[in-house]
Amino acid sequence: MAGGRAQRTATHKRKHADARASLRINMAKKNEKRLKVLVTGGAGYIGSHTVIALQQQGFEVAVIDNLSNSHAGVIDRIGEITGERPEFHEFDLVDRRRTASFFAANAGLAGVIHFAAHKAVGESMKDPLMYYRNNLISLMNILEGMRRRNVANLVFSSSCTVYGQPDELPVKETSPIKEAVSAYGNTKQMSEDILRFSVHAYGIRAIALRYFNPVGAHESALIGELPRGVPNNLTPFITQTAIGKRECLSVFGSDYNTPDGTPIRDYIHVVDLARAHVTAVERMIGKKAKSDYEIFNLGTGKGYSVLEVIRSFEKVSGRKLNYRIVGRRSGDIEQLWADTSYARRELGWKAERDLDAMMLSAWKWEQALAQSKE
Ligand code: UD1
């Protein structure tokens, strides 16, 4: 009996001690100064998914976005998903003084993830100067702010477009950079050069992430790709056709030198992509980077043709897609997919979601959008 009581008392004491300890940890966590990361373009497609991934990893996030191709409502949606609305600043990073005063007022940033940029290939051919001015000047303003305020770590949003049509597939980070086929692609090549020279001169660390074809949406279906007007990219065009917003998808060319004649791309789920940004920023904060400037391919390593993407969409949605084969789209390359071994080895990151998961999440997002408008 006495032994039993002693045991009960000991258990009781231990429980109290555990409760006090966990209270102390929670209070410490509350008071703990969280590391803060700036996400430019954080209201946009990849940016918004990355803000969520950062918050879920314990980072505090500040977003700068001029809402030129996004909506302020996305910031509220992020708050709904994570329970924390990120700090939001609406301005254009091309504005040098405004950008400088942001950095002056935000000392102690742990890093910057820079998404804010124009990204439509076709538009960049119609107005190249708009692309050079926006994409290059904003990057330079950010680097200047980082240099002045001693912010060390930058993750830059680059693109597989820097490779053009490579001679060898899958394409490696060390594969040669070909002459750009669009002004957009050229801004990414030039940005990478700006970074290459700036890191050494200003004591900054940078990681450029070369995305392949980001698609899909967050599993909550609260955020996703929200193109303004007629979409340029394949996946939003597919989902908008299936929901009835567009009559018919045009498949641009079936006479390419690929198994079914349609071009091949490496589609990657935006949630996998977002996670890679957190890994990259943590790598630099933890001083694990091998050099001041690193480059990684972000893809799945698998290529799918346009017709395979359509088939996957039809399978997961249970809908027949109205499409027709038309002529080639100018500027399209034939096939491109990533060698992902360097990212796997060095970053310890690999894409986990397959094409069906990408199509299903994109479809759920389109359906949620349609419902919210009803
Ligand atoms: C391009 C750029 C990429 C950029 C992205 C964002 C290259 C190699 N890639 O990707 O860097 O980030 O745009 O805009 O320059 N397709 C159709 N019908 C359509 C739309 C697309 O058949 O209505 C086909 C295209 O011919 C292509 C594939 O679908 O084969 C993917 O096209 P898209 O989603 O526009 O992306 P990319 O052109 O590969």
Coordinates of C-alpha atoms and ligand atoms in Angstrom, one line a residue:
M1 CA 0.0 0.0 0.0
A2 CA 2.7 2.4 1.2
G3 CA 4.8 1.5 -1.8
G4 CA 1.8 2.1 -4.1
R5 CA 1.3 5.6 -2.5
A6 CA 4.9 6.5 -2.8
Q7 CA 4.9 5.5 -6.4
R8 CA 1.7 7.5 -7.0
T9 CA 3.3 10.5 -5.3
A10 CA 6.5 10.1 -7.4
T11 CA 4.4 9.9 -10.6
H12 CA 2.4 12.9 -9.5
K13 CA 5.6 14.9 -8.8
R14 CA 7.1 13.8 -12.2
K15 CA 3.9 14.9 -14.0
H16 CA 4.1 18.3 -12.3
A17 CA 7.8 18.6 -13.1
D18 CA 7.1 17.7 -16.8
A19 CA 4.2 20.2 -17.0
R20 CA 6.5 22.9 -15.5
A21 CA 9.2 22.0 -17.9
S22 CA 6.9 22.1 -20.9
L23 CA 5.5 25.4 -19.8
R24 CA 9.1 26.8 -19.6
I25 CA 9.8 25.5 -23.1
N26 CA 6.7 27.0 -24.5
M27 CA 7.4 30.3 -22.8
A28 CA 10.9 30.2 -24.1
K29 CA 9.6 29.5 -27.6
K30 CA 7.2 32.4 -27.3
N31 CA 10.0 34.8 -26.2
E32 CA 12.5 33.3 -28.6
K33 CA 13.6 35.6 -31.3
R34 CA 12.6 33.9 -34.5
L35 CA 14.7 34.2 -37.6
K36 CA 13.1 36.5 -40.1
V37 CA 13.2 36.0 -43.8
L38 CA 12.1 38.5 -46.5
V39 CA 10.2 36.9 -49.4
T40 CA 9.8 39.2 -52.4
G41 CA 6.9 38.3 -54.6
G42 CA 5.5 36.4 -51.6
A43 CA 1.9 37.0 -52.8
G44 CA 2.7 35.2 -56.1
Y45 CA 2.4 31.6 -57.1
I46 CA 5.7 30.0 -55.9
G47 CA 6.3 32.8 -53.4
S48 CA 3.1 32.2 -51.4
H49 CA 3.7 28.4 -51.2
T50 CA 7.2 29.2 -49.9
V51 CA 6.0 31.7 -47.3
I52 CA 3.9 28.8 -45.9
A53 CA 6.8 26.4 -45.9
L54 CA 9.0 28.9 -44.1
Q55 CA 6.4 29.7 -41.4
Q56 CA 5.8 26.0 -40.9
Q57 CA 9.5 25.6 -40.3
G58 CA 9.4 28.3 -37.6
F59 CA 10.6 31.3 -39.6
E60 CA 9.0 34.7 -39.3
V61 CA 8.3 36.1 -42.8
A62 CA 8.0 39.6 -44.3
V63 CA 6.5 39.8 -47.8
I64 CA 7.2 42.6 -50.3
D65 CA 5.0 42.4 -53.4
N66 CA 3.7 45.1 -55.8
L67 CA 0.7 42.9 -56.7
S68 CA 1.3 43.4 -60.4
N69 CA 0.5 39.8 -61.0
S70 CA -1.0 38.7 -57.7
H71 CA -3.7 39.6 -55.1
A72 CA -3.6 41.0 -51.6
G73 CA -6.1 38.3 -50.6
V74 CA -3.4 35.7 -50.9
I75 CA -1.7 37.1 -47.8
D76 CA -5.0 36.5 -45.9
R77 CA -5.2 33.0 -47.3
I78 CA -1.7 32.2 -46.0
G79 CA -2.8 33.4 -42.6
E80 CA -5.8 31.0 -42.8
I81 CA -3.5 28.1 -43.6
T82 CA -0.7 28.7 -41.1
G83 CA -2.5 30.7 -38.4
E84 CA -0.1 33.6 -39.0
R85 CA -0.6 36.4 -41.4
P86 CA 2.8 37.4 -42.7
E87 CA 3.9 41.0 -42.5
F88 CA 3.1 42.6 -45.8
H89 CA 4.6 45.6 -47.6
E90 CA 3.1 46.6 -51.0
F91 CA 5.7 48.4 -53.1
D92 CA 7.8 48.0 -56.2
L93 CA 11.4 46.8 -55.7
V94 CA 12.4 48.8 -58.8
D95 CA 12.0 51.8 -56.5
R96 CA 15.5 52.2 -55.2
R97 CA 14.8 54.6 -52.3
R98 CA 11.8 52.6 -51.1
T99 CA 13.8 49.4 -51.2
A100 CA 16.7 51.0 -49.3
S101 CA 14.4 52.3 -46.6
F102 CA 12.8 48.8 -46.2
F103 CA 16.3 47.3 -45.5
A104 CA 17.2 50.2 -43.2
A105 CA 14.0 49.6 -41.1
N106 CA 14.5 45.8 -41.0
A107 CA 17.8 45.1 -39.5
G108 CA 18.8 41.6 -38.7
L109 CA 17.1 39.7 -41.6
A110 CA 18.4 36.1 -41.7
G111 CA 17.9 36.0 -45.4
V112 CA 16.0 37.0 -48.5
I113 CA 14.2 34.8 -51.0
H114 CA 13.7 36.8 -54.2
F115 CA 10.8 35.8 -56.4
A116 CA 9.5 39.1 -57.5
A117 CA 9.9 39.2 -61.3
H118 CA 8.1 39.2 -64.6
K119 CA 7.9 35.7 -66.0
A120 CA 6.0 35.5 -69.3
V121 CA 8.2 34.4 -72.2
G122 CA 5.9 35.8 -74.9
E123 CA 5.4 39.1 -73.2
S124 CA 9.2 39.5 -72.8
M125 CA 9.5 39.3 -76.6
K126 CA 7.0 42.1 -77.1
D127 CA 8.5 44.4 -74.5
P128 CA 12.0 43.3 -73.6
L129 CA 12.9 46.6 -71.9
M130 CA 10.1 46.1 -69.4
Y131 CA 11.7 42.8 -68.5
Y132 CA 15.3 44.0 -68.2
R133 CA 14.2 47.1 -66.2
N134 CA 12.0 45.1 -63.8
N135 CA 13.9 41.9 -63.3
L136 CA 17.4 43.4 -63.2
I137 CA 16.9 46.6 -61.3
S138 CA 14.9 45.0 -58.6
L139 CA 17.7 42.4 -58.1
M140 CA 20.3 45.2 -57.9
N141 CA 18.3 47.2 -55.4
I142 CA 17.9 44.1 -53.2
L143 CA 21.6 43.4 -53.4
E144 CA 22.4 46.9 -52.5
G145 CA 20.1 46.8 -49.5
M146 CA 21.7 43.5 -48.4
R147 CA 25.2 44.9 -48.8
R148 CA 24.4 48.1 -46.8
R149 CA 22.6 46.3 -44.0
N150 CA 24.8 43.2 -43.8
V151 CA 22.1 40.7 -44.8
A152 CA 24.1 37.7 -45.8
N153 CA 21.9 35.1 -47.5
L154 CA 20.0 35.3 -50.8
V155 CA 18.0 32.6 -52.5
F156 CA 17.3 33.6 -56.2
S157 CA 14.5 32.3 -58.3
S158 CA 16.2 31.2 -61.6
S159 CA 14.9 29.0 -64.4
C160 CA 15.8 26.0 -66.5
T161 CA 15.3 28.4 -69.4
V162 CA 19.0 29.4 -68.9
Y163 CA 20.0 26.1 -70.6
G164 CA 18.1 26.7 -73.8
Q165 CA 17.9 23.3 -75.7
P166 CA 20.8 21.5 -74.2
D167 CA 22.9 19.1 -76.1
E168 CA 22.7 16.4 -73.5
L169 CA 19.8 15.3 -71.3
P170 CA 19.2 15.2 -68.4
V171 CA 20.6 18.6 -68.0
K172 CA 23.2 19.2 -65.2
E173 CA 24.0 22.4 -63.4
T174 CA 27.4 22.3 -65.1
S175 CA 25.9 22.1 -68.6
P176 CA 26.7 25.0 -70.8
I177 CA 24.4 28.1 -70.8
K178 CA 23.2 28.6 -74.3
E179 CA 22.3 31.9 -76.0
A180 CA 18.9 32.9 -74.6
V181 CA 15.8 32.5 -76.8
S182 CA 13.7 35.0 -74.9
A183 CA 14.4 38.3 -73.1
Y184 CA 12.8 36.7 -70.0
G185 CA 15.4 33.9 -70.2
N186 CA 18.1 36.4 -70.8
T187 CA 17.2 38.3 -67.6
K188 CA 17.6 35.1 -65.6
Q189 CA 21.0 34.5 -67.2
M190 CA 22.1 38.1 -66.5
S191 CA 20.8 37.9 -63.0
E192 CA 22.9 34.8 -62.3
D193 CA 25.9 36.7 -63.6
I194 CA 25.1 39.7 -61.4
L195 CA 25.0 37.3 -58.4
R196 CA 28.2 35.6 -59.4
F197 CA 30.2 38.8 -59.3
S198 CA 28.3 40.4 -56.4
V199 CA 28.7 37.7 -53.8
H200 CA 32.5 37.9 -53.8
A201 CA 32.6 41.7 -53.9
Y202 CA 30.0 42.3 -51.1
G203 CA 30.4 39.3 -48.8
I204 CA 27.0 37.9 -49.6
R205 CA 26.1 34.2 -50.0
A206 CA 23.6 33.2 -52.7
I207 CA 21.9 30.1 -54.0
A208 CA 20.3 30.2 -57.4
L209 CA 17.5 27.7 -57.9
R210 CA 16.8 26.7 -61.5
Y211 CA 13.2 25.6 -61.6
F212 CA 11.9 23.3 -64.3
N213 CA 8.1 23.5 -64.8
P214 CA 6.3 24.4 -61.5
V215 CA 2.7 23.2 -61.4
G216 CA 0.0 22.2 -58.9
A217 CA -1.3 23.9 -55.8
H218 CA -1.4 23.7 -52.0
E219 CA -3.4 20.8 -50.6
S220 CA -5.8 23.1 -48.8
A221 CA -6.9 24.5 -52.2
L222 CA -6.8 27.9 -50.6
I223 CA -3.8 29.1 -52.8
G224 CA -2.6 28.1 -56.2
E225 CA -1.6 29.6 -59.6
L226 CA -3.8 32.5 -60.4
P227 CA -2.9 33.8 -63.9
R228 CA -4.5 37.1 -65.0
G229 CA -6.3 36.8 -68.3
V230 CA -5.7 33.9 -70.7
P231 CA -3.1 31.6 -69.3
N232 CA 0.2 31.1 -71.2
N233 CA 1.1 27.9 -69.3
L234 CA -0.1 24.4 -69.9
T235 CA -1.6 23.4 -66.5
P236 CA -3.8 26.4 -65.9
F237 CA -5.0 26.2 -69.5
I238 CA -5.9 22.5 -68.9
T239 CA -7.8 23.2 -65.7
Q240 CA -9.6 26.2 -67.1
T241 CA -10.7 24.2 -70.1
A242 CA -12.0 21.4 -67.9
I243 CA -14.0 23.8 -65.7
G244 CA -15.5 25.4 -68.8
K245 CA -13.7 28.8 -68.7
R246 CA -11.9 28.0 -72.0
E247 CA -13.4 26.1 -74.9
C248 CA -10.5 24.0 -76.1
L249 CA -6.8 23.5 -75.2
S250 CA -4.4 24.0 -78.2
V251 CA -1.6 21.5 -78.1
F252 CA 1.3 23.3 -79.7
G253 CA 2.8 20.8 -82.2
S254 CA 2.9 17.1 -82.5
D255 CA 5.8 16.8 -84.9
Y256 CA 8.7 17.1 -82.4
N257 CA 11.3 14.4 -82.2
T258 CA 9.8 12.8 -79.1
P259 CA 8.0 9.5 -78.6
D260 CA 4.5 11.0 -79.1
G261 CA 5.6 14.1 -81.1
T262 CA 4.7 16.6 -78.3
P263 CA 7.3 18.4 -76.3
I264 CA 8.7 17.0 -73.0
R265 CA 9.2 19.0 -69.8
D266 CA 10.1 18.2 -66.2
Y267 CA 6.9 19.2 -64.2
I268 CA 7.5 19.8 -60.5
H269 CA 4.9 20.2 -57.7
V270 CA 5.0 23.7 -56.3
V271 CA 4.9 22.4 -52.7
D272 CA 8.1 20.4 -53.3
L273 CA 9.6 23.4 -54.9
A274 CA 8.7 25.6 -51.9
R275 CA 10.3 23.2 -49.5
A276 CA 13.6 23.4 -51.4
H277 CA 13.7 27.2 -50.7
V278 CA 13.6 26.6 -47.0
T279 CA 16.3 24.0 -47.3
A280 CA 18.4 26.5 -49.3
V281 CA 18.0 29.3 -46.8
E282 CA 18.8 27.0 -43.9
R283 CA 21.9 25.7 -45.7
M284 CA 23.3 29.2 -45.9
I285 CA 22.2 30.2 -42.4
G286 CA 23.8 27.0 -41.1
K287 CA 27.0 27.9 -43.1
K288 CA 26.8 24.6 -44.9
A289 CA 27.1 26.0 -48.4
K290 CA 30.2 24.8 -50.2
S291 CA 30.9 28.2 -51.8
D292 CA 29.5 31.7 -51.7
Y293 CA 27.4 31.1 -54.8
E294 CA 25.7 27.8 -55.5
I295 CA 23.3 26.7 -58.2
F296 CA 20.8 23.8 -58.1
N297 CA 18.4 22.3 -60.5
L298 CA 14.9 21.8 -59.1
G299 CA 12.9 19.2 -61.0
T300 CA 11.8 15.6 -60.6
G301 CA 14.3 14.2 -63.1
K302 CA 11.4 12.8 -65.1
G303 CA 10.2 14.2 -68.4
Y304 CA 6.6 14.1 -69.5
S305 CA 5.1 15.0 -72.9
V306 CA 2.1 17.4 -73.3
L307 CA -0.1 14.4 -74.1
E308 CA 1.0 12.5 -71.0
V309 CA 0.2 15.5 -68.9
I310 CA -3.3 15.6 -70.5
R311 CA -3.8 11.9 -69.8
S312 CA -2.8 12.2 -66.2
F313 CA -5.2 15.1 -65.8
E314 CA -8.0 13.1 -67.4
K315 CA -7.3 10.2 -65.1
V316 CA -7.3 12.1 -61.8
S317 CA -10.2 14.4 -62.7
G318 CA -12.3 11.8 -64.4
R319 CA -13.0 14.3 -67.1
K320 CA -12.4 14.2 -70.9
L321 CA -10.4 17.2 -71.9
N322 CA -11.4 19.1 -75.1
Y323 CA -8.1 19.6 -77.0
R324 CA -6.8 19.8 -80.5
I325 CA -3.3 19.7 -82.0
V326 CA -2.3 22.9 -83.6
G327 CA 1.0 24.3 -85.0
R328 CA 4.2 24.8 -82.9
R329 CA 4.4 27.8 -80.6
S330 CA 7.4 29.9 -81.5
G331 CA 10.3 29.8 -79.0
D332 CA 9.3 26.4 -77.6
I333 CA 12.1 23.9 -77.1
E334 CA 11.7 20.2 -77.8
Q335 CA 12.6 18.5 -74.6
L336 CA 14.1 19.3 -71.2
W337 CA 14.4 17.5 -68.0
A338 CA 16.7 17.8 -65.0
D339 CA 19.5 15.9 -63.6
T340 CA 18.6 16.2 -59.9
S341 CA 21.4 14.3 -58.4
Y342 CA 23.4 17.3 -57.2
A343 CA 20.4 18.8 -55.4
R344 CA 19.7 15.4 -53.8
R345 CA 23.3 14.9 -52.7
E346 CA 24.2 18.4 -51.6
L347 CA 20.9 19.9 -50.5
G348 CA 19.4 16.7 -49.3
W349 CA 16.3 17.6 -51.2
K350 CA 14.2 15.6 -53.7
A351 CA 10.8 16.1 -55.2
E352 CA 8.2 13.7 -53.6
R353 CA 5.0 14.3 -55.5
D354 CA 4.3 12.7 -58.9
L355 CA 2.5 14.0 -62.0
D356 CA -0.9 12.7 -60.9
A357 CA -0.6 14.5 -57.5
M358 CA 0.3 17.7 -59.4
M359 CA -2.7 17.5 -61.7
L360 CA -5.1 16.5 -58.9
S361 CA -4.0 19.5 -56.7
A362 CA -4.2 21.9 -59.7
W363 CA -7.7 20.5 -60.5
K364 CA -8.9 20.9 -56.8
W365 CA -7.6 24.5 -56.8
E366 CA -9.5 25.3 -60.1
Q367 CA -12.7 23.8 -58.6
A368 CA -12.3 25.8 -55.4
L369 CA -11.8 28.9 -57.4
A370 CA -15.0 28.2 -59.3
Q371 CA -16.9 27.6 -56.1
S372 CA -15.7 30.8 -54.5
K373 CA -17.1 32.7 -57.5
E374 CA -20.5 31.1 -57.4
Ligands
UD1_1 C1 8.4 28.5 -70.0 C2 9.8 28.7 -69.7 C3 10.0 28.7 -68.2 C4 9.1 29.7 -67.6 C5 7.7 29.3 -67.9 C6 6.8 30.4 -67.2 C7 11.4 27.7 -71.3 C8 12.1 26.5 -71.6 N1 10.6 27.6 -70.2 O1 8.1 27.1 -69.7 O2 11.4 29.0 -67.9 O3 9.4 29.8 -66.2 O4 7.6 29.3 -69.3 O5 6.0 31.1 -68.1 O6 11.4 28.7 -71.9 N2 1.6 24.0 -74.2 C9 0.5 23.7 -75.0 N3 -0.6 24.4 -75.0 C10 -0.7 25.5 -74.2 C11 0.3 25.8 -73.3 C12 1.5 25.1 -73.3 O7 0.6 22.7 -75.8 O8 -1.8 26.1 -74.2 C13 2.8 23.2 -74.2 C14 4.0 24.0 -74.6 O9 4.2 23.9 -76.0 C15 5.1 23.2 -73.8 C16 4.4 22.7 -72.6 O10 3.0 22.8 -72.9 O11 5.6 22.1 -74.5 C17 4.7 23.5 -71.3 O12 4.5 24.9 -71.6 P1 4.4 26.0 -70.6 O13 3.6 25.6 -69.4 O14 4.1 27.3 -71.2 O15 5.9 26.1 -70.0 P2 7.3 26.2 -70.8 O16 7.1 27.0 -72.1 O17 7.9 24.9 -70.8

